[in-house]
Short mmCIF file of C-alpha atoms in Angstrom, two decimals:
data_model
loop_
_atom_site.label_atom_id
_atom_site.label_comp_id
_atom_site.label_asym_id
_atom_site.label_seq_id
_atom_site.Cartn_x
_atom_site.Cartn_y
_atom_site.Cartn_z
CA MET A 8 96.44 85.92 130.24
CA SER A 9 100.02 87.10 129.91
CA ASN A 10 101.12 90.80 129.19
CA ILE A 11 102.52 91.78 125.95
CA ALA A 12 104.91 94.77 125.42
CA ILE A 13 106.58 96.11 122.35
CA LYS A 14 110.16 97.06 122.21
CA SER A 15 112.17 98.47 119.62
CA SER A 16 115.36 100.24 118.64
CA PRO A 17 115.27 103.18 116.42
CA ASN A 18 119.00 102.39 115.29
CA LYS A 19 118.98 98.77 114.65
CA SER A 20 118.95 97.04 111.33
CA VAL A 21 115.62 96.06 110.06
CA SER A 22 115.31 93.07 108.11
CA GLY A 23 113.31 93.22 105.01
CA ALA A 24 112.54 97.01 105.59
CA ASP A 25 114.28 100.41 105.41
CA SER A 26 113.96 102.61 108.59
CA PRO A 27 110.69 104.35 108.73
CA THR A 28 112.67 107.62 108.85
CA SER A 29 113.17 107.21 104.98
CA LEU A 30 109.41 108.31 104.92
CA GLY A 31 110.69 112.11 105.50
CA GLU A 32 113.68 111.77 103.29
CA GLN A 33 113.63 109.92 99.95
CA PRO A 34 111.70 111.57 96.86
CA ILE A 35 107.97 111.19 97.06
CA GLY A 36 107.50 109.28 93.78
CA ARG A 37 110.08 106.68 94.85
CA LEU A 38 108.16 106.35 98.29
CA LEU A 39 104.87 106.24 96.48
CA VAL A 40 106.28 103.40 94.31
CA LYS A 41 107.77 101.38 97.26
CA TYR A 42 104.57 101.56 99.50
CA SER A 43 101.75 101.87 96.91
CA VAL A 44 102.79 99.21 94.44
CA PRO A 45 102.79 96.35 97.05
CA ALA A 46 99.47 97.65 98.52
CA ILE A 47 97.96 98.10 94.91
CA ILE A 48 99.11 94.44 93.82
CA ALA A 49 97.58 93.04 97.19
CA SER A 50 94.14 95.05 96.64
CA VAL A 51 94.00 93.83 92.94
CA ALA A 52 94.52 90.34 94.30
CA THR A 53 91.63 90.68 96.97
CA SER A 54 89.39 91.98 94.28
CA LEU A 55 90.26 89.39 91.86
CA TYR A 56 89.35 86.72 94.34
CA ASN A 57 86.06 88.54 95.25
CA ILE A 58 85.34 88.70 91.53
CA ILE A 59 86.43 84.89 90.97
CA ASP A 60 84.29 83.84 93.83
CA SER A 61 81.43 85.54 92.52
CA ILE A 62 82.20 83.90 89.09
CA PHE A 63 82.05 80.51 90.73
CA ILE A 64 79.21 81.08 92.51
CA GLY A 65 77.26 82.45 89.68
CA ARG A 66 78.26 79.83 87.28
CA GLY A 67 78.55 76.92 89.60
CA VAL A 68 75.24 77.78 91.83
CA GLY A 69 73.23 80.06 89.84
CA ALA A 70 71.64 83.70 89.65
CA MET A 71 69.82 83.53 92.85
CA ALA A 72 73.22 82.70 94.60
CA ILE A 73 74.37 85.88 92.94
CA ALA A 74 71.52 87.81 94.25
CA GLY A 75 71.83 86.21 97.74
CA LEU A 76 75.44 87.19 97.63
CA ALA A 77 74.51 90.80 96.88
CA ILE A 78 72.19 90.76 99.86
CA THR A 79 75.18 90.02 101.98
CA PHE A 80 77.04 93.33 101.00
CA PRO A 81 75.58 95.35 103.69
CA LEU A 82 76.57 92.87 106.53
CA MET A 83 80.02 92.54 104.74
CA ASN A 84 80.34 96.21 104.86
CA LEU A 85 79.46 96.20 108.83
CA VAL A 86 81.98 93.52 109.25
CA ALA A 87 84.52 95.49 107.41
CA ALA A 88 83.65 98.64 109.51
CA PHE A 89 84.49 97.05 112.80
CA CYS A 90 87.80 95.78 111.53
CA MET A 91 88.83 99.07 109.61
CA LEU A 92 87.94 101.16 112.86
CA ILE A 93 90.91 99.45 114.46
CA ALA A 94 93.14 98.59 111.67
CA VAL A 95 93.26 102.19 109.99
CA GLY A 96 93.26 104.06 113.30
CA GLY A 97 96.27 101.96 114.56
CA ALA A 98 98.06 102.25 111.22
CA THR A 99 97.70 106.07 111.11
CA ILE A 100 98.77 106.87 114.48
CA SER A 101 101.77 104.63 114.37
CA SER A 102 102.92 106.54 111.42
CA ILE A 103 102.12 109.99 112.95
CA PHE A 104 104.39 108.84 116.12
CA LEU A 105 107.16 107.83 114.01
CA GLY A 106 107.24 110.99 112.28
CA GLN A 107 107.44 112.70 115.57
CA LYS A 108 110.24 110.57 116.52
CA ASN A 109 108.10 109.06 119.37
CA LEU A 110 109.13 105.39 118.80
CA ARG A 111 107.88 104.22 122.18
CA SER A 112 104.20 105.28 121.43
CA ALA A 113 104.58 104.20 118.02
CA THR A 114 105.40 100.79 119.07
CA ASP A 115 102.74 100.74 121.89
CA VAL A 116 100.09 100.72 119.11
CA ALA A 117 100.50 97.22 118.34
CA ASN A 118 99.42 95.31 121.40
CA ASN A 119 96.26 97.51 121.41
CA VAL A 120 95.60 96.88 117.84
CA LEU A 121 95.70 93.00 118.47
CA ILE A 122 93.34 92.94 121.56
CA LEU A 123 90.67 95.50 120.06
CA CYS A 124 90.60 93.42 116.92
CA LEU A 125 89.73 90.35 119.05
CA ILE A 126 87.21 92.16 121.13
CA ASN A 127 85.43 93.54 118.00
CA ALA A 128 85.47 90.55 116.40
CA LEU A 129 83.94 88.51 119.18
CA ILE A 130 81.27 90.81 120.18
CA PHE A 131 80.14 91.84 116.66
CA GLY A 132 80.41 88.22 115.20
CA GLY A 133 78.74 86.66 118.07
CA LEU A 134 75.82 89.24 118.19
CA THR A 135 75.33 88.98 114.40
CA LEU A 136 75.19 85.17 114.42
CA ILE A 137 72.61 85.19 116.88
CA PHE A 138 70.12 87.53 114.91
CA LEU A 139 71.64 86.58 111.43
CA ASP A 140 68.22 85.64 109.49
CA PRO A 141 66.45 88.80 110.72
CA ILE A 142 69.24 90.94 109.73
CA LEU A 143 69.49 89.54 106.34
CA TYR A 144 65.84 89.83 105.76
CA PHE A 145 66.11 93.45 106.77
CA PHE A 146 68.88 94.01 104.43
CA GLY A 147 66.37 92.68 101.47
CA ALA A 148 66.61 89.10 101.48
CA THR A 149 63.75 87.21 99.98
CA ASP A 150 62.63 83.46 100.56
CA GLU A 151 64.29 82.70 97.37
CA THR A 152 67.79 84.44 98.21
CA ILE A 153 67.91 83.72 102.30
CA PRO A 154 69.42 80.40 102.11
CA TYR A 155 72.41 81.74 100.04
CA ALA A 156 73.07 84.66 102.10
CA HIS A 157 72.63 82.84 105.48
CA GLU A 158 75.17 79.98 104.36
CA PHE A 159 77.66 82.52 103.19
CA MET A 160 77.58 84.80 106.13
CA GLN A 161 77.57 82.04 108.88
CA ILE A 162 80.79 80.89 107.63
CA ILE A 163 82.27 84.27 107.15
CA LEU A 164 81.08 85.33 110.91
CA TYR A 165 82.84 82.15 112.32
CA GLY A 166 86.03 83.51 110.89
CA THR A 167 85.90 87.00 111.98
CA PRO A 168 88.37 86.66 115.08
CA ILE A 169 91.11 85.43 112.57
CA SER A 170 90.23 87.77 109.80
CA TYR A 171 90.05 90.91 112.14
CA VAL A 172 93.72 90.25 113.48
CA PHE A 173 95.15 89.47 110.05
CA ILE A 174 93.90 92.72 108.61
CA GLY A 175 94.60 94.70 111.58
CA LEU A 176 98.27 93.69 112.18
CA ASN A 177 98.62 93.66 108.38
CA TYR A 178 97.94 97.46 108.12
CA LEU A 179 100.17 97.91 111.00
CA MET A 180 103.08 96.11 109.24
CA ARG A 181 102.72 98.29 106.29
CA ALA A 182 102.78 101.49 108.36
CA THR A 183 105.91 100.50 110.24
CA GLY A 184 108.08 99.93 107.25
CA TYR A 185 107.12 96.56 105.67
CA PRO A 186 105.04 97.34 102.36
CA LYS A 187 106.24 94.19 100.78
CA LYS A 188 105.72 91.84 103.48
CA ALA A 189 102.14 93.27 103.74
CA MET A 190 101.61 92.57 100.08
CA ILE A 191 102.93 89.17 100.38
CA SER A 192 100.45 88.33 103.38
CA ALA A 193 97.50 89.51 101.34
CA LEU A 194 98.66 87.37 98.31
CA ILE A 195 99.01 84.35 100.47
CA SER A 196 95.12 84.90 101.50
CA VAL A 197 94.18 85.05 97.76
CA VAL A 198 96.24 82.44 96.60
CA VAL A 199 94.79 79.80 99.18
CA ASN A 200 91.29 80.99 98.42
CA VAL A 201 91.50 80.74 94.77
CA ILE A 202 92.94 77.25 95.02
CA PHE A 203 90.20 75.98 97.77
CA ALA A 204 87.18 77.99 96.14
CA PRO A 205 86.68 75.74 93.07
CA LEU A 206 87.56 72.56 95.10
CA PHE A 207 84.88 73.50 97.87
CA ILE A 208 82.12 74.60 95.41
CA PHE A 209 82.42 72.06 92.71
CA GLU A 210 84.30 68.85 93.87
CA PHE A 211 82.90 68.97 97.64
CA ASP A 212 79.31 70.33 96.25
CA TRP A 213 79.26 72.85 99.33
CA GLY A 214 77.85 75.52 97.12
CA ILE A 215 78.00 79.11 98.29
CA LYS A 216 79.35 78.03 101.69
CA GLY A 217 82.15 76.63 99.98
CA ALA A 218 83.28 80.02 98.68
CA ALA A 219 82.91 81.61 102.31
CA ALA A 220 85.06 78.49 103.54
CA ALA A 221 87.66 79.04 101.02
CA THR A 222 87.81 82.90 102.18
CA VAL A 223 88.39 81.83 105.68
CA CYS A 224 91.09 79.36 104.85
CA GLY A 225 92.91 82.13 103.14
CA GLN A 226 92.89 84.56 105.90
CA SER A 227 93.56 81.74 108.46
CA VAL A 228 96.94 81.01 106.62
CA ALA A 229 97.72 84.65 106.12
CA PHE A 230 97.03 85.31 109.92
CA PHE A 231 99.66 82.84 110.75
CA TRP A 232 102.15 84.79 108.55
CA VAL A 233 101.41 88.12 109.92
CA LEU A 234 101.70 86.94 113.59
CA ILE A 235 104.94 85.22 113.07
CA HIS A 236 106.38 88.89 111.88
CA PHE A 237 105.16 90.50 114.99
CA LEU A 238 106.59 87.67 117.29
CA ASN A 239 109.84 87.99 115.43
CA LYS A 240 112.39 90.03 117.59
CA ASN A 241 114.11 91.30 114.48
CA SER A 242 110.99 93.03 113.26
CA TYR A 243 111.44 96.73 113.58
CA VAL A 244 108.18 96.54 115.88
CA HIS A 245 107.40 93.21 117.55
CA PHE A 246 105.68 91.78 120.68
CA VAL A 247 107.46 90.85 123.83
CA LYS A 248 106.25 90.03 127.44
CA GLY A 249 105.83 92.87 129.85
CA ASN A 250 103.49 95.29 129.24
CA SER A 251 99.76 96.09 129.38
CA TRP A 252 97.29 94.83 126.95
CA LEU A 253 95.39 98.28 126.52
CA GLN A 254 96.37 101.93 127.03
CA GLY A 255 93.38 104.44 127.14
CA HIS A 256 95.13 107.48 125.48
CA ILE A 257 96.19 104.99 122.43
CA VAL A 258 92.57 103.49 122.16
CA LYS A 259 91.11 106.71 122.32
CA ARG A 260 93.16 107.84 119.14
CA ILE A 261 92.68 104.55 117.33
CA TYR A 262 88.67 105.13 117.68
CA ALA A 263 88.98 108.69 116.99
CA ILE A 264 91.12 108.25 113.58
CA GLY A 265 89.34 105.02 112.83
CA MET A 266 85.95 106.32 112.95
CA SER A 267 86.24 107.66 109.41
CA PRO A 268 86.71 104.48 107.59
CA PHE A 269 84.24 102.84 110.27
CA LEU A 270 81.51 105.36 109.32
CA MET A 271 82.43 104.89 105.63
CA ASN A 272 81.55 101.14 105.76
CA VAL A 273 78.40 101.80 108.02
CA CYS A 274 77.24 104.28 105.36
CA ALA A 275 77.83 101.97 102.76
CA CYS A 276 76.00 99.25 104.50
CA VAL A 277 72.92 101.74 104.91
CA VAL A 278 73.13 102.56 101.24
CA VAL A 279 73.18 98.92 100.02
CA ILE A 280 70.17 98.21 102.03
CA PHE A 281 68.31 101.21 100.32
CA ILE A 282 69.35 100.20 97.03
CA ASN A 283 68.56 96.64 97.51
CA LYS A 284 64.99 97.70 98.74
CA SER A 285 64.56 100.21 96.01
CA LEU A 286 65.38 97.59 93.36
CA LEU A 287 62.97 94.91 94.83
CA SER A 288 60.32 97.71 94.83
CA VAL A 289 60.61 99.18 91.62
CA GLY A 290 61.70 96.05 89.83
CA GLY A 291 58.45 93.96 90.43
CA ASP A 292 58.92 90.28 89.18
CA ASP A 293 62.56 91.39 88.03
CA GLY A 294 63.39 92.72 91.63
CA ASN A 295 65.81 89.51 92.55
CA LEU A 296 67.39 89.92 88.97
CA ALA A 297 68.03 93.60 89.57
CA VAL A 298 69.62 92.85 92.98
CA GLY A 299 72.13 90.38 91.28
CA ALA A 300 72.92 92.89 88.60
CA TYR A 301 73.81 95.14 91.45
CA GLY A 302 76.04 92.35 92.71
CA ILE A 303 77.88 92.32 89.49
CA LEU A 304 78.17 95.87 89.30
CA ASN A 305 79.39 96.07 92.75
CA ARG A 306 81.87 93.58 92.17
CA THR A 307 83.29 95.39 88.97
CA ALA A 308 83.12 98.83 90.39
CA MET A 309 85.09 97.54 93.53
CA PHE A 310 88.00 96.09 91.59
CA PHE A 311 88.98 99.47 90.40
CA VAL A 312 88.17 101.09 93.81
CA MET A 313 90.40 98.81 95.52
CA ILE A 314 93.15 99.63 93.59
CA VAL A 315 92.59 103.33 94.42
CA PHE A 316 92.48 102.10 98.14
CA GLY A 317 95.87 100.64 97.35
CA VAL A 318 97.30 103.78 96.51
CA THR A 319 95.67 105.41 99.65
CA GLN A 320 97.26 102.62 101.81
CA GLY A 321 100.61 103.60 100.31
CA MET A 322 99.97 107.17 100.76
CA GLN A 323 99.07 106.79 104.49
CA PRO A 324 102.49 106.36 106.08
CA ILE A 325 104.06 108.94 103.83
CA LEU A 326 101.38 111.53 104.81
CA GLY A 327 101.27 110.45 108.35
CA TYR A 328 104.95 110.76 108.94
CA ASN A 329 105.40 113.71 106.99
CA PHE A 330 102.42 115.56 108.68
CA GLY A 331 103.75 114.58 112.08
CA ALA A 332 107.17 115.92 111.18
CA GLY A 333 105.65 119.22 109.91
CA ASN A 334 106.70 118.73 106.29
CA VAL A 335 104.00 120.49 104.68
CA GLU A 336 105.51 120.49 101.29
CA ARG A 337 105.81 116.78 101.28
CA VAL A 338 102.37 116.08 102.26
CA LYS A 339 101.05 118.22 99.54
CA ARG A 340 103.30 116.67 96.83
CA THR A 341 102.16 113.28 98.02
CA LEU A 342 98.36 114.39 97.66
CA TYR A 343 98.85 115.68 94.15
CA LYS A 344 100.57 112.93 92.97
CA GLY A 345 97.89 110.65 94.49
CA LEU A 346 95.11 112.43 92.77
CA ILE A 347 96.84 112.00 89.50
CA ILE A 348 97.11 108.29 90.04
CA GLY A 349 93.56 107.83 91.58
CA GLY A 350 91.93 109.77 88.65
CA THR A 351 93.46 107.59 86.09
CA ILE A 352 92.78 104.39 87.58
CA THR A 353 88.92 105.15 87.68
CA SER A 354 89.05 106.81 84.21
CA VAL A 355 90.53 103.47 82.86
CA GLY A 356 87.66 101.78 84.72
CA CYS A 357 84.96 103.98 82.99
CA LEU A 358 86.50 103.50 79.61
CA VAL A 359 86.70 99.56 79.77
CA THR A 360 83.16 99.44 81.09
CA GLN A 361 81.76 101.62 78.71
CA LEU A 362 83.36 99.72 75.83
CA PHE A 363 82.88 96.24 77.02
CA PRO A 364 79.59 96.13 79.39
CA SER A 365 78.23 92.94 78.01
CA GLN A 366 81.51 90.99 78.21
CA VAL A 367 81.77 92.20 81.79
CA ALA A 368 78.33 90.98 82.90
CA GLU A 369 78.97 87.72 80.87
CA LEU A 370 81.98 86.73 83.35
CA PHE A 371 79.54 86.38 85.95
CA THR A 372 76.63 84.68 84.53
CA VAL A 373 75.44 82.85 81.37
CA GLU A 374 71.74 83.90 81.94
CA PRO A 375 70.69 86.37 79.10
CA ALA A 376 68.21 88.33 81.17
CA LEU A 377 70.75 88.97 84.08
CA ILE A 378 73.63 89.91 81.31
CA GLU A 379 71.03 92.32 79.61
CA MET A 380 70.17 94.10 83.11
CA SER A 381 73.78 94.17 84.11
CA ARG A 382 74.79 95.68 80.87
CA ARG A 383 72.37 98.58 81.32
CA ALA A 384 73.51 99.17 84.97
CA ILE A 385 77.01 99.10 84.11
CA ARG A 386 76.44 101.82 81.25
CA ILE A 387 74.83 104.13 83.69
CA PHE A 388 76.69 103.80 86.61
CA PHE A 389 80.54 104.15 85.38
CA LEU A 390 79.59 107.46 83.54
CA ALA A 391 80.83 109.68 86.28
CA PHE A 392 83.41 106.95 87.54
CA PRO A 393 86.54 109.10 86.54
CA VAL A 394 86.17 111.49 89.35
CA VAL A 395 85.70 108.73 92.04
CA GLY A 396 89.12 108.07 92.32
CA CYS A 397 89.97 111.51 93.04
CA GLN A 398 87.35 111.77 95.66
CA ILE A 399 88.49 108.70 97.20
CA ILE A 400 92.32 110.19 97.62
CA ILE A 401 90.87 113.37 99.07
CA GLN A 402 88.75 111.80 101.52
CA ASN A 403 91.49 109.42 102.62
CA PHE A 404 94.00 112.30 102.59
CA PHE A 405 92.37 113.97 105.56
CA GLN A 406 92.15 110.33 107.38
CA SER A 407 95.92 110.05 106.82
CA ILE A 408 96.84 113.30 108.70
CA GLY A 409 94.74 112.87 111.64
CA LYS A 410 91.68 114.97 110.33
CA PRO A 411 88.91 112.49 110.72
CA LYS A 412 86.02 114.80 111.19
CA VAL A 413 86.57 116.02 107.45
CA SER A 414 87.27 112.59 106.01
CA ILE A 415 83.99 111.65 107.69
CA PHE A 416 82.09 114.36 106.29
CA LEU A 417 83.41 113.58 102.67
CA SER A 418 82.36 110.05 103.05
CA LEU A 419 78.90 110.94 104.02
CA THR A 420 78.54 113.11 101.08
CA ARG A 421 79.17 110.27 98.68
CA GLN A 422 77.52 107.38 100.38
CA LEU A 423 74.39 109.17 102.28
CA ILE A 424 73.84 112.80 101.87
CA PHE A 425 73.57 113.07 97.96
CA LEU A 426 72.59 109.38 97.32
CA LEU A 427 69.53 108.85 99.43
CA PRO A 428 67.85 111.84 98.09
CA PHE A 429 68.37 110.68 94.66
CA LEU A 430 67.15 107.11 95.52
CA TRP A 431 64.04 108.69 96.94
CA ILE A 432 63.35 111.03 93.62
CA LEU A 433 65.07 109.11 90.46
CA PRO A 434 63.48 105.51 90.87
CA PRO A 435 60.03 106.01 90.87
CA MET A 436 60.59 108.36 87.80
CA MET A 437 62.94 106.15 85.77
CA GLY A 438 62.50 102.54 87.66
CA ILE A 439 65.34 100.41 87.92
CA GLU A 440 67.57 102.90 85.78
CA GLY A 441 66.92 105.54 88.12
CA VAL A 442 68.77 103.55 90.92
CA TRP A 443 71.98 103.41 88.66
CA ALA A 444 71.46 107.07 87.78
CA SER A 445 71.21 107.99 91.62
CA MET A 446 74.65 106.10 92.16
CA CYS A 447 76.22 108.00 89.07
CA SER A 448 74.98 111.37 90.35
CA SER A 449 75.82 111.28 93.99
CA ASP A 450 79.56 110.28 92.93
CA PHE A 451 79.74 113.44 90.78
CA LEU A 452 78.44 115.89 93.49
CA ALA A 453 80.79 114.18 96.05
CA PHE A 454 83.63 114.83 94.08
CA VAL A 455 82.73 118.62 93.66
CA VAL A 456 82.43 118.97 97.49
CA ALA A 457 85.74 117.05 97.99
CA VAL A 458 87.49 119.56 95.84
CA ILE A 459 85.95 122.63 97.48
CA THR A 460 86.51 121.25 100.87
CA ALA A 461 90.26 120.53 100.15
CA ILE A 462 90.90 123.95 98.61
CA ILE A 463 89.09 125.57 101.63
CA ILE A 464 91.17 123.71 104.22
CA PHE A 465 94.35 124.14 102.56
CA LYS A 466 93.97 127.95 102.38
CA ARG A 467 92.59 128.40 106.11
CA SER A 468 94.05 125.95 108.35
CA PHE A 469 96.36 123.40 106.74
CA LYS A 470 99.95 124.97 107.50
CA LYS A 471 98.68 125.83 111.22
CA ALA A 472 97.30 122.12 111.59
CA ALA A 473 100.91 120.84 110.17
#
């Protein structure tokens, strides 16, 4: 195996990107537009193709296919967890190193991200394929939904080495001064997916596995785009021969900071398992239908949440660089602007879903029973949605400045600490509506805790940490 090193010059001209030092100099508003807008466009595109896939599956395969897709959500969260562990950790420490003018360490991150993504993909993907059906049954699959869930996840897992490297390096591309190229790589994945999905599902009659195959095809094309960027010697950070694959101190920091999004996705996996099992338990004969309604609810909510994640991705290099450089006021201004933007996005989501719940459900299915159940779910769940954007911004803020323990705690409050007790108490009292109410209640309480935590840490230790 040949070795890879990273070489970069702080003074060289960077084609297609400003020097990362602009993160400490340009106005915060301009930087947020520069870094967040491309990330938001990429996130919206990703959300749209997830929604479009679900629409194709729901209308082209049927309601049980939508339910089967919902059963895969916990496993998809685990797939994302092992990828985000590397992608977010690598991007964050690279930004912090750049802020500290430690260019050598910042560039050494790339080869570590590459090999760690491959290791995680091969180990996790391989083990999961061996035990796929037992895992899906544990996640809430039934005899009616297991064929759809199995076909979808089998294709996705075969593609994990490509998808992990694509996502890991794409995060690093954005963090090292190429937000527009990172956006383009995501758009490439989306466009290819949207072109192939209807072809595979309807023309080739591949059903739900056609949607998964289209996803892998899109990520494969984007993978080559990102790889070419890091092989190009004109890129600010690029691969060259001569250095070791792994460096212990960098690997340790990647895992330490990446542990927050990792645990966030693991918690999401656990929560979805409990939600699916709760719906099957209290739903009776309508259990599978309720799981399908949750699939529609999840896709709708994630559309707006992914936009907020686009904002946090844009904030991450700004926060990391200025925190590393000790620019406390710039860090604070970035957070405040992010809170306004995040809260506005999820408030719009609340307004749309409260006004048009039936129309949202009808996008995914033509079955009246599923539309009605989804309508009730959407109405209840989205009541507290305006505060979700602020909670996500605060949680990712602490992750971006290298405080993973605080970020992990805030993630646990929303996805585990508050939600599980509500799922234990409310569904036996309220039936299926109790599941939707549990999610809404936990979102509001998690927001309150996030605000209190941010105030306390700013007062006590933020300046000292910076």
